[in-house]
Amino acid sequence: MRRLAFIAPVAAVLAIAASTQAQPSQPRVSVEIGPRLQAQSLDLGREEVRRQADRLAQVVAGELNRSGRLDGAQVRLVLTDLKPNRPTFRQVSRAPGLSQIHSIALGGAAVDIEVTTADGQRRTGQFEYFTQDLRDVQGFSTWQDADRAYSRLATGLADGRVALR
């Protein structure tokens, strides 16, 4: 009887260890800021642009983790263009005639994509979303359309709709 009391806990530990090893690793998502956007960040505000890059990584990683797609992959994103819907603090401080409440613009983001899958295959693509008409600008966030671009990119990668070659 004592032998069974010892074997049962050991078997449980081994089963947990085996199931942990069987789980695929989550994709690693990194975001860089492209050279053109780095130059533009002087106007937008470097902190604002860095926060948007971090936000892009968070949204894409969250959606890929949720979907289970691209497990074990390395996803490298380069934020190449970024347009706010409302002026940033930096823009308002440099042009006092702008209003963070009343000024509105077409916004969005463009991203270059490089995915290296767990088996070593490398695929690339591009994604962009920019509002085409001021009537389509919804919400009051400075980065409303950029957030929409991040969400569309994330769901497109998660369900395979974003074309990678």
mmCIF file with all atom_site columns, C-alpha atoms in Angstrom:
data_model
loop_
_atom_site.group_PDB
_atom_site.id
_atom_site.type_symbol
_atom_site.label_atom_id
_atom_site.label_alt_id
_atom_site.label_comp_id
_atom_site.label_asym_id
_atom_site.label_entity_id
_atom_site.label_seq_id
_atom_site.pdbx_PDB_ins_code
_atom_site.Cartn_x
_atom_site.Cartn_y
_atom_site.Cartn_z
_atom_site.occupancy
_atom_site.B_iso_or_equiv
_atom_site.pdbx_formal_charge
_atom_site.auth_seq_id
_atom_site.auth_comp_id
_atom_site.auth_asym_id
_atom_site.auth_atom_id
_atom_site.pdbx_PDB_model_num
ATOM 1   C CA . MET A 1 1   ? 0.000   0.000  0.000   1.00 0.00 ? 1   MET A CA 1
ATOM 2   C CA . ARG A 1 2   ? 2.836   2.374  0.781   1.00 0.00 ? 2   ARG A CA 1
ATOM 3   C CA . ARG A 1 3   ? 4.298   1.808  -2.655  1.00 0.00 ? 3   ARG A CA 1
ATOM 4   C CA . LEU A 1 4   ? 1.053   3.072  -4.305  1.00 0.00 ? 4   LEU A CA 1
ATOM 5   C CA . ALA A 1 5   ? 1.030   6.136  -2.056  1.00 0.00 ? 5   ALA A CA 1
ATOM 6   C CA . PHE A 1 6   ? 4.455   7.060  -3.419  1.00 0.00 ? 6   PHE A CA 1
ATOM 7   C CA . ILE A 1 7   ? 3.736   6.222  -7.076  1.00 0.00 ? 7   ILE A CA 1
ATOM 8   C CA . ALA A 1 8   ? 0.520   8.259  -7.412  1.00 0.00 ? 8   ALA A CA 1
ATOM 9   C CA . PRO A 1 9   ? 2.121   11.664 -6.680  1.00 0.00 ? 9   PRO A CA 1
ATOM 10  C CA . VAL A 1 10  ? 5.096   10.859 -8.927  1.00 0.00 ? 10  VAL A CA 1
ATOM 11  C CA . ALA A 1 11  ? 2.733   9.898  -11.771 1.00 0.00 ? 11  ALA A CA 1
ATOM 12  C CA . ALA A 1 12  ? 0.825   13.169 -11.336 1.00 0.00 ? 12  ALA A CA 1
ATOM 13  C CA . VAL A 1 13  ? 4.042   15.219 -11.490 1.00 0.00 ? 13  VAL A CA 1
ATOM 14  C CA . LEU A 1 14  ? 5.165   13.373 -14.635 1.00 0.00 ? 14  LEU A CA 1
ATOM 15  C CA . ALA A 1 15  ? 1.770   13.914 -16.297 1.00 0.00 ? 15  ALA A CA 1
ATOM 16  C CA . ILE A 1 16  ? 1.891   17.655 -15.566 1.00 0.00 ? 16  ILE A CA 1
ATOM 17  C CA . ALA A 1 17  ? 5.462   17.900 -16.875 1.00 0.00 ? 17  ALA A CA 1
ATOM 18  C CA . ALA A 1 18  ? 4.524   16.054 -20.075 1.00 0.00 ? 18  ALA A CA 1
ATOM 19  C CA . SER A 1 19  ? 1.518   18.306 -20.716 1.00 0.00 ? 19  SER A CA 1
ATOM 20  C CA . THR A 1 20  ? 3.654   21.414 -20.136 1.00 0.00 ? 20  THR A CA 1
ATOM 21  C CA . GLN A 1 21  ? 6.200   20.226 -22.701 1.00 0.00 ? 21  GLN A CA 1
ATOM 22  C CA . ALA A 1 22  ? 3.446   19.430 -25.219 1.00 0.00 ? 22  ALA A CA 1
ATOM 23  C CA . GLN A 1 23  ? 2.093   22.968 -25.151 1.00 0.00 ? 23  GLN A CA 1
ATOM 24  C CA . PRO A 1 24  ? 3.408   25.068 -28.036 1.00 0.00 ? 24  PRO A CA 1
ATOM 25  C CA . SER A 1 25  ? 5.277   28.241 -27.204 1.00 0.00 ? 25  SER A CA 1
ATOM 26  C CA . GLN A 1 26  ? 3.598   31.566 -27.770 1.00 0.00 ? 26  GLN A CA 1
ATOM 27  C CA . PRO A 1 27  ? 4.742   33.718 -30.673 1.00 0.00 ? 27  PRO A CA 1
ATOM 28  C CA . ARG A 1 28  ? 7.346   36.373 -29.904 1.00 0.00 ? 28  ARG A CA 1
ATOM 29  C CA . VAL A 1 29  ? 6.313   39.773 -31.204 1.00 0.00 ? 29  VAL A CA 1
ATOM 30  C CA . SER A 1 30  ? 8.751   42.645 -31.609 1.00 0.00 ? 30  SER A CA 1
ATOM 31  C CA . VAL A 1 31  ? 8.089   46.093 -33.032 1.00 0.00 ? 31  VAL A CA 1
ATOM 32  C CA . GLU A 1 32  ? 10.614  48.496 -34.490 1.00 0.00 ? 32  GLU A CA 1
ATOM 33  C CA . ILE A 1 33  ? 10.088  52.043 -35.679 1.00 0.00 ? 33  ILE A CA 1
ATOM 34  C CA . GLY A 1 34  ? 11.000  52.543 -39.337 1.00 0.00 ? 34  GLY A CA 1
ATOM 35  C CA . PRO A 1 35  ? 13.443  55.290 -40.400 1.00 0.00 ? 35  PRO A CA 1
ATOM 36  C CA . ARG A 1 36  ? 10.810  57.527 -41.984 1.00 0.00 ? 36  ARG A CA 1
ATOM 37  C CA . LEU A 1 37  ? 8.652   57.354 -38.870 1.00 0.00 ? 37  LEU A CA 1
ATOM 38  C CA . GLN A 1 38  ? 11.684  58.018 -36.648 1.00 0.00 ? 38  GLN A CA 1
ATOM 39  C CA . ALA A 1 39  ? 12.196  61.285 -38.516 1.00 0.00 ? 39  ALA A CA 1
ATOM 40  C CA . GLN A 1 40  ? 8.483   62.049 -38.234 1.00 0.00 ? 40  GLN A CA 1
ATOM 41  C CA . SER A 1 41  ? 8.574   61.353 -34.491 1.00 0.00 ? 41  SER A CA 1
ATOM 42  C CA . LEU A 1 42  ? 10.191  64.752 -33.951 1.00 0.00 ? 42  LEU A CA 1
ATOM 43  C CA . ASP A 1 43  ? 6.864   66.282 -34.966 1.00 0.00 ? 43  ASP A CA 1
ATOM 44  C CA . LEU A 1 44  ? 4.575   63.723 -33.311 1.00 0.00 ? 44  LEU A CA 1
ATOM 45  C CA . GLY A 1 45  ? 6.604   63.294 -30.128 1.00 0.00 ? 45  GLY A CA 1
ATOM 46  C CA . ARG A 1 46  ? 9.060   60.464 -29.578 1.00 0.00 ? 46  ARG A CA 1
ATOM 47  C CA . GLU A 1 47  ? 7.262   59.200 -26.471 1.00 0.00 ? 47  GLU A CA 1
ATOM 48  C CA . GLU A 1 48  ? 3.953   59.081 -28.360 1.00 0.00 ? 48  GLU A CA 1
ATOM 49  C CA . VAL A 1 49  ? 5.477   57.071 -31.201 1.00 0.00 ? 49  VAL A CA 1
ATOM 50  C CA . ARG A 1 50  ? 7.198   54.662 -28.776 1.00 0.00 ? 50  ARG A CA 1
ATOM 51  C CA . ARG A 1 51  ? 3.902   54.150 -26.916 1.00 0.00 ? 51  ARG A CA 1
ATOM 52  C CA . GLN A 1 52  ? 2.200   53.361 -30.223 1.00 0.00 ? 52  GLN A CA 1
ATOM 53  C CA . ALA A 1 53  ? 4.875   50.801 -31.079 1.00 0.00 ? 53  ALA A CA 1
ATOM 54  C CA . ASP A 1 54  ? 4.356   49.195 -27.662 1.00 0.00 ? 54  ASP A CA 1
ATOM 55  C CA . ARG A 1 55  ? 0.591   49.243 -28.190 1.00 0.00 ? 55  ARG A CA 1
ATOM 56  C CA . LEU A 1 56  ? 0.977   47.522 -31.581 1.00 0.00 ? 56  LEU A CA 1
ATOM 57  C CA . ALA A 1 57  ? 3.087   44.757 -29.982 1.00 0.00 ? 57  ALA A CA 1
ATOM 58  C CA . GLN A 1 58  ? 0.548   44.306 -27.191 1.00 0.00 ? 58  GLN A CA 1
ATOM 59  C CA . VAL A 1 59  ? -2.464  44.055 -29.521 1.00 0.00 ? 59  VAL A CA 1
ATOM 60  C CA . VAL A 1 60  ? -0.807  41.651 -31.984 1.00 0.00 ? 60  VAL A CA 1
ATOM 61  C CA . ALA A 1 61  ? 0.701   39.424 -29.271 1.00 0.00 ? 61  ALA A CA 1
ATOM 62  C CA . GLY A 1 62  ? -2.607  39.275 -27.405 1.00 0.00 ? 62  GLY A CA 1
ATOM 63  C CA . GLU A 1 63  ? -4.591  38.252 -30.480 1.00 0.00 ? 63  GLU A CA 1
ATOM 64  C CA . LEU A 1 64  ? -2.025  35.674 -31.624 1.00 0.00 ? 64  LEU A CA 1
ATOM 65  C CA . ASN A 1 65  ? -1.855  34.177 -28.121 1.00 0.00 ? 65  ASN A CA 1
ATOM 66  C CA . ARG A 1 66  ? -5.629  34.010 -27.972 1.00 0.00 ? 66  ARG A CA 1
ATOM 67  C CA . SER A 1 67  ? -5.943  32.359 -31.375 1.00 0.00 ? 67  SER A CA 1
ATOM 68  C CA . GLY A 1 68  ? -3.051  29.927 -30.998 1.00 0.00 ? 68  GLY A CA 1
ATOM 69  C CA . ARG A 1 69  ? -1.956  30.744 -34.547 1.00 0.00 ? 69  ARG A CA 1
ATOM 70  C CA . LEU A 1 70  ? 1.752   31.139 -35.280 1.00 0.00 ? 70  LEU A CA 1
ATOM 71  C CA . ASP A 1 71  ? 2.744   29.349 -32.068 1.00 0.00 ? 71  ASP A CA 1
ATOM 72  C CA . GLY A 1 72  ? 6.508   29.335 -31.691 1.00 0.00 ? 72  GLY A CA 1
ATOM 73  C CA . ALA A 1 73  ? 6.914   31.938 -34.429 1.00 0.00 ? 73  ALA A CA 1
ATOM 74  C CA . GLN A 1 74  ? 8.914   35.127 -34.275 1.00 0.00 ? 74  GLN A CA 1
ATOM 75  C CA . VAL A 1 75  ? 6.847   38.065 -35.547 1.00 0.00 ? 75  VAL A CA 1
ATOM 76  C CA . ARG A 1 76  ? 8.872   41.162 -36.398 1.00 0.00 ? 76  ARG A CA 1
ATOM 77  C CA . LEU A 1 77  ? 6.837   44.271 -37.145 1.00 0.00 ? 77  LEU A CA 1
ATOM 78  C CA . VAL A 1 78  ? 8.197   47.587 -38.404 1.00 0.00 ? 78  VAL A CA 1
ATOM 79  C CA . LEU A 1 79  ? 5.892   50.546 -37.865 1.00 0.00 ? 79  LEU A CA 1
ATOM 80  C CA . THR A 1 80  ? 6.542   52.565 -41.033 1.00 0.00 ? 80  THR A CA 1
ATOM 81  C CA . ASP A 1 81  ? 3.844   55.237 -40.913 1.00 0.00 ? 81  ASP A CA 1
ATOM 82  C CA . LEU A 1 82  ? 1.589   56.624 -38.217 1.00 0.00 ? 82  LEU A CA 1
ATOM 83  C CA . LYS A 1 83  ? -1.060  59.328 -38.431 1.00 0.00 ? 83  LYS A CA 1
ATOM 84  C CA . PRO A 1 84  ? -3.045  60.589 -35.417 1.00 0.00 ? 84  PRO A CA 1
ATOM 85  C CA . ASN A 1 85  ? -6.711  61.576 -35.619 1.00 0.00 ? 85  ASN A CA 1
ATOM 86  C CA . ARG A 1 86  ? -6.138  64.446 -33.246 1.00 0.00 ? 86  ARG A CA 1
ATOM 87  C CA . PRO A 1 87  ? -3.001  66.501 -32.620 1.00 0.00 ? 87  PRO A CA 1
ATOM 88  C CA . THR A 1 88  ? -0.508  65.043 -30.167 1.00 0.00 ? 88  THR A CA 1
ATOM 89  C CA . PHE A 1 89  ? 0.722   67.056 -27.170 1.00 0.00 ? 89  PHE A CA 1
ATOM 90  C CA . ARG A 1 90  ? 3.933   67.771 -29.070 1.00 0.00 ? 90  ARG A CA 1
ATOM 91  C CA . GLN A 1 91  ? 2.046   69.082 -32.102 1.00 0.00 ? 91  GLN A CA 1
ATOM 92  C CA . VAL A 1 92  ? -0.196  71.298 -29.979 1.00 0.00 ? 92  VAL A CA 1
ATOM 93  C CA . SER A 1 93  ? 2.799   72.704 -28.099 1.00 0.00 ? 93  SER A CA 1
ATOM 94  C CA . ARG A 1 94  ? 4.501   73.591 -31.393 1.00 0.00 ? 94  ARG A CA 1
ATOM 95  C CA . ALA A 1 95  ? 1.362   74.976 -33.094 1.00 0.00 ? 95  ALA A CA 1
ATOM 96  C CA . PRO A 1 96  ? -0.901  76.651 -30.509 1.00 0.00 ? 96  PRO A CA 1
ATOM 97  C CA . GLY A 1 97  ? -3.707  77.097 -33.089 1.00 0.00 ? 97  GLY A CA 1
ATOM 98  C CA . LEU A 1 98  ? -4.344  73.353 -32.988 1.00 0.00 ? 98  LEU A CA 1
ATOM 99  C CA . SER A 1 99  ? -6.909  71.984 -30.577 1.00 0.00 ? 99  SER A CA 1
ATOM 100 C CA . GLN A 1 100 ? -6.807  68.473 -29.158 1.00 0.00 ? 100 GLN A CA 1
ATOM 101 C CA . ILE A 1 101 ? -10.580 68.642 -28.916 1.00 0.00 ? 101 ILE A CA 1
ATOM 102 C CA . HIS A 1 102 ? -11.683 70.373 -32.123 1.00 0.00 ? 102 HIS A CA 1
ATOM 103 C CA . SER A 1 103 ? -8.896  69.542 -34.608 1.00 0.00 ? 103 SER A CA 1
ATOM 104 C CA . ILE A 1 104 ? -9.485  66.275 -36.456 1.00 0.00 ? 104 ILE A CA 1
ATOM 105 C CA . ALA A 1 105 ? -7.565  64.441 -39.182 1.00 0.00 ? 105 ALA A CA 1
ATOM 106 C CA . LEU A 1 106 ? -7.415  61.213 -41.154 1.00 0.00 ? 106 LEU A CA 1
ATOM 107 C CA . GLY A 1 107 ? -5.441  58.686 -39.127 1.00 0.00 ? 107 GLY A CA 1
ATOM 108 C CA . GLY A 1 108 ? -4.065  55.178 -39.297 1.00 0.00 ? 108 GLY A CA 1
ATOM 109 C CA . ALA A 1 109 ? -0.886  53.141 -39.487 1.00 0.00 ? 109 ALA A CA 1
ATOM 110 C CA . ALA A 1 110 ? 1.294   51.149 -41.888 1.00 0.00 ? 110 ALA A CA 1
ATOM 111 C CA . VAL A 1 111 ? 3.351   48.131 -40.861 1.00 0.00 ? 111 VAL A CA 1
ATOM 112 C CA . ASP A 1 112 ? 5.918   45.876 -42.543 1.00 0.00 ? 112 ASP A CA 1
ATOM 113 C CA . ILE A 1 113 ? 5.632   42.275 -41.366 1.00 0.00 ? 113 ILE A CA 1
ATOM 114 C CA . GLU A 1 114 ? 8.199   39.487 -41.137 1.00 0.00 ? 114 GLU A CA 1
ATOM 115 C CA . VAL A 1 115 ? 7.169   36.131 -39.673 1.00 0.00 ? 115 VAL A CA 1
ATOM 116 C CA . THR A 1 116 ? 9.639   33.333 -39.046 1.00 0.00 ? 116 THR A CA 1
ATOM 117 C CA . THR A 1 117 ? 7.619   30.229 -38.207 1.00 0.00 ? 117 THR A CA 1
ATOM 118 C CA . ALA A 1 118 ? 8.665   27.607 -35.679 1.00 0.00 ? 118 ALA A CA 1
ATOM 119 C CA . ASP A 1 119 ? 9.913   25.383 -38.529 1.00 0.00 ? 119 ASP A CA 1
ATOM 120 C CA . GLY A 1 120 ? 12.159  28.186 -39.871 1.00 0.00 ? 120 GLY A CA 1
ATOM 121 C CA . GLN A 1 121 ? 10.078  29.419 -42.817 1.00 0.00 ? 121 GLN A CA 1
ATOM 122 C CA . ARG A 1 122 ? 10.318  33.184 -43.347 1.00 0.00 ? 122 ARG A CA 1
ATOM 123 C CA . ARG A 1 123 ? 7.376   35.096 -44.790 1.00 0.00 ? 123 ARG A CA 1
ATOM 124 C CA . THR A 1 124 ? 6.914   38.832 -45.276 1.00 0.00 ? 124 THR A CA 1
ATOM 125 C CA . GLY A 1 125 ? 4.096   41.230 -45.994 1.00 0.00 ? 125 GLY A CA 1
ATOM 126 C CA . GLN A 1 126 ? 2.756   44.716 -45.524 1.00 0.00 ? 126 GLN A CA 1
ATOM 127 C CA . PHE A 1 127 ? -0.382  46.043 -43.905 1.00 0.00 ? 127 PHE A CA 1
ATOM 128 C CA . GLU A 1 128 ? -1.883  49.488 -43.763 1.00 0.00 ? 128 GLU A CA 1
ATOM 129 C CA . TYR A 1 129 ? -5.130  51.054 -42.715 1.00 0.00 ? 129 TYR A CA 1
ATOM 130 C CA . PHE A 1 130 ? -5.857  54.772 -43.000 1.00 0.00 ? 130 PHE A CA 1
ATOM 131 C CA . THR A 1 131 ? -9.232  56.450 -42.769 1.00 0.00 ? 131 THR A CA 1
ATOM 132 C CA . GLN A 1 132 ? -10.253 57.751 -46.184 1.00 0.00 ? 132 GLN A CA 1
ATOM 133 C CA . ASP A 1 133 ? -12.924 60.266 -45.177 1.00 0.00 ? 133 ASP A CA 1
ATOM 134 C CA . LEU A 1 134 ? -13.341 62.540 -42.154 1.00 0.00 ? 134 LEU A CA 1
ATOM 135 C CA . ARG A 1 135 ? -16.905 61.255 -41.793 1.00 0.00 ? 135 ARG A CA 1
ATOM 136 C CA . ASP A 1 136 ? -15.416 57.842 -40.978 1.00 0.00 ? 136 ASP A CA 1
ATOM 137 C CA . VAL A 1 137 ? -13.391 59.146 -38.037 1.00 0.00 ? 137 VAL A CA 1
ATOM 138 C CA . GLN A 1 138 ? -15.126 57.810 -34.946 1.00 0.00 ? 138 GLN A CA 1
ATOM 139 C CA . GLY A 1 139 ? -14.287 58.398 -31.319 1.00 0.00 ? 139 GLY A CA 1
ATOM 140 C CA . PHE A 1 140 ? -12.262 61.052 -29.594 1.00 0.00 ? 140 PHE A CA 1
ATOM 141 C CA . SER A 1 141 ? -8.925  59.311 -29.145 1.00 0.00 ? 141 SER A CA 1
ATOM 142 C CA . THR A 1 142 ? -5.766  60.789 -30.641 1.00 0.00 ? 142 THR A CA 1
ATOM 143 C CA . TRP A 1 143 ? -4.875  57.349 -31.997 1.00 0.00 ? 143 TRP A CA 1
ATOM 144 C CA . GLN A 1 144 ? -8.351  55.954 -32.785 1.00 0.00 ? 144 GLN A CA 1
ATOM 145 C CA . ASP A 1 145 ? -7.578  54.869 -36.355 1.00 0.00 ? 145 ASP A CA 1
ATOM 146 C CA . ALA A 1 146 ? -4.090  53.638 -35.476 1.00 0.00 ? 146 ALA A CA 1
ATOM 147 C CA . ASP A 1 147 ? -5.735  51.376 -32.859 1.00 0.00 ? 147 ASP A CA 1
ATOM 148 C CA . ARG A 1 148 ? -8.178  50.209 -35.524 1.00 0.00 ? 148 ARG A CA 1
ATOM 149 C CA . ALA A 1 149 ? -5.207  49.405 -37.795 1.00 0.00 ? 149 ALA A CA 1
ATOM 150 C CA . TYR A 1 150 ? -3.518  47.398 -35.014 1.00 0.00 ? 150 TYR A CA 1
ATOM 151 C CA . SER A 1 151 ? -6.702  45.417 -34.346 1.00 0.00 ? 151 SER A CA 1
ATOM 152 C CA . ARG A 1 152 ? -7.244  44.677 -38.030 1.00 0.00 ? 152 ARG A CA 1
ATOM 153 C CA . LEU A 1 153 ? -3.638  43.586 -38.453 1.00 0.00 ? 153 LEU A CA 1
ATOM 154 C CA . ALA A 1 154 ? -3.817  41.376 -35.357 1.00 0.00 ? 154 ALA A CA 1
ATOM 155 C CA . THR A 1 155 ? -7.039  39.627 -36.359 1.00 0.00 ? 155 THR A CA 1
ATOM 156 C CA . GLY A 1 156 ? -5.800  39.300 -39.949 1.00 0.00 ? 156 GLY A CA 1
ATOM 157 C CA . LEU A 1 157 ? -2.624  37.568 -38.785 1.00 0.00 ? 157 LEU A CA 1
ATOM 158 C CA . ALA A 1 158 ? -4.582  35.402 -36.344 1.00 0.00 ? 158 ALA A CA 1
ATOM 159 C CA . ASP A 1 159 ? -7.043  34.136 -38.954 1.00 0.00 ? 159 ASP A CA 1
ATOM 160 C CA . GLY A 1 160 ? -4.684  34.073 -41.929 1.00 0.00 ? 160 GLY A CA 1
ATOM 161 C CA . ARG A 1 161 ? -6.273  36.920 -43.911 1.00 0.00 ? 161 ARG A CA 1
ATOM 162 C CA . VAL A 1 162 ? -3.120  39.054 -43.993 1.00 0.00 ? 162 VAL A CA 1
ATOM 163 C CA . ALA A 1 163 ? -1.229  37.992 -47.115 1.00 0.00 ? 163 ALA A CA 1
ATOM 164 C CA . LEU A 1 164 ? 2.319   36.884 -46.387 1.00 0.00 ? 164 LEU A CA 1
ATOM 165 C CA . ARG A 1 165 ? 4.645   35.783 -49.160 1.00 0.00 ? 165 ARG A CA 1
#
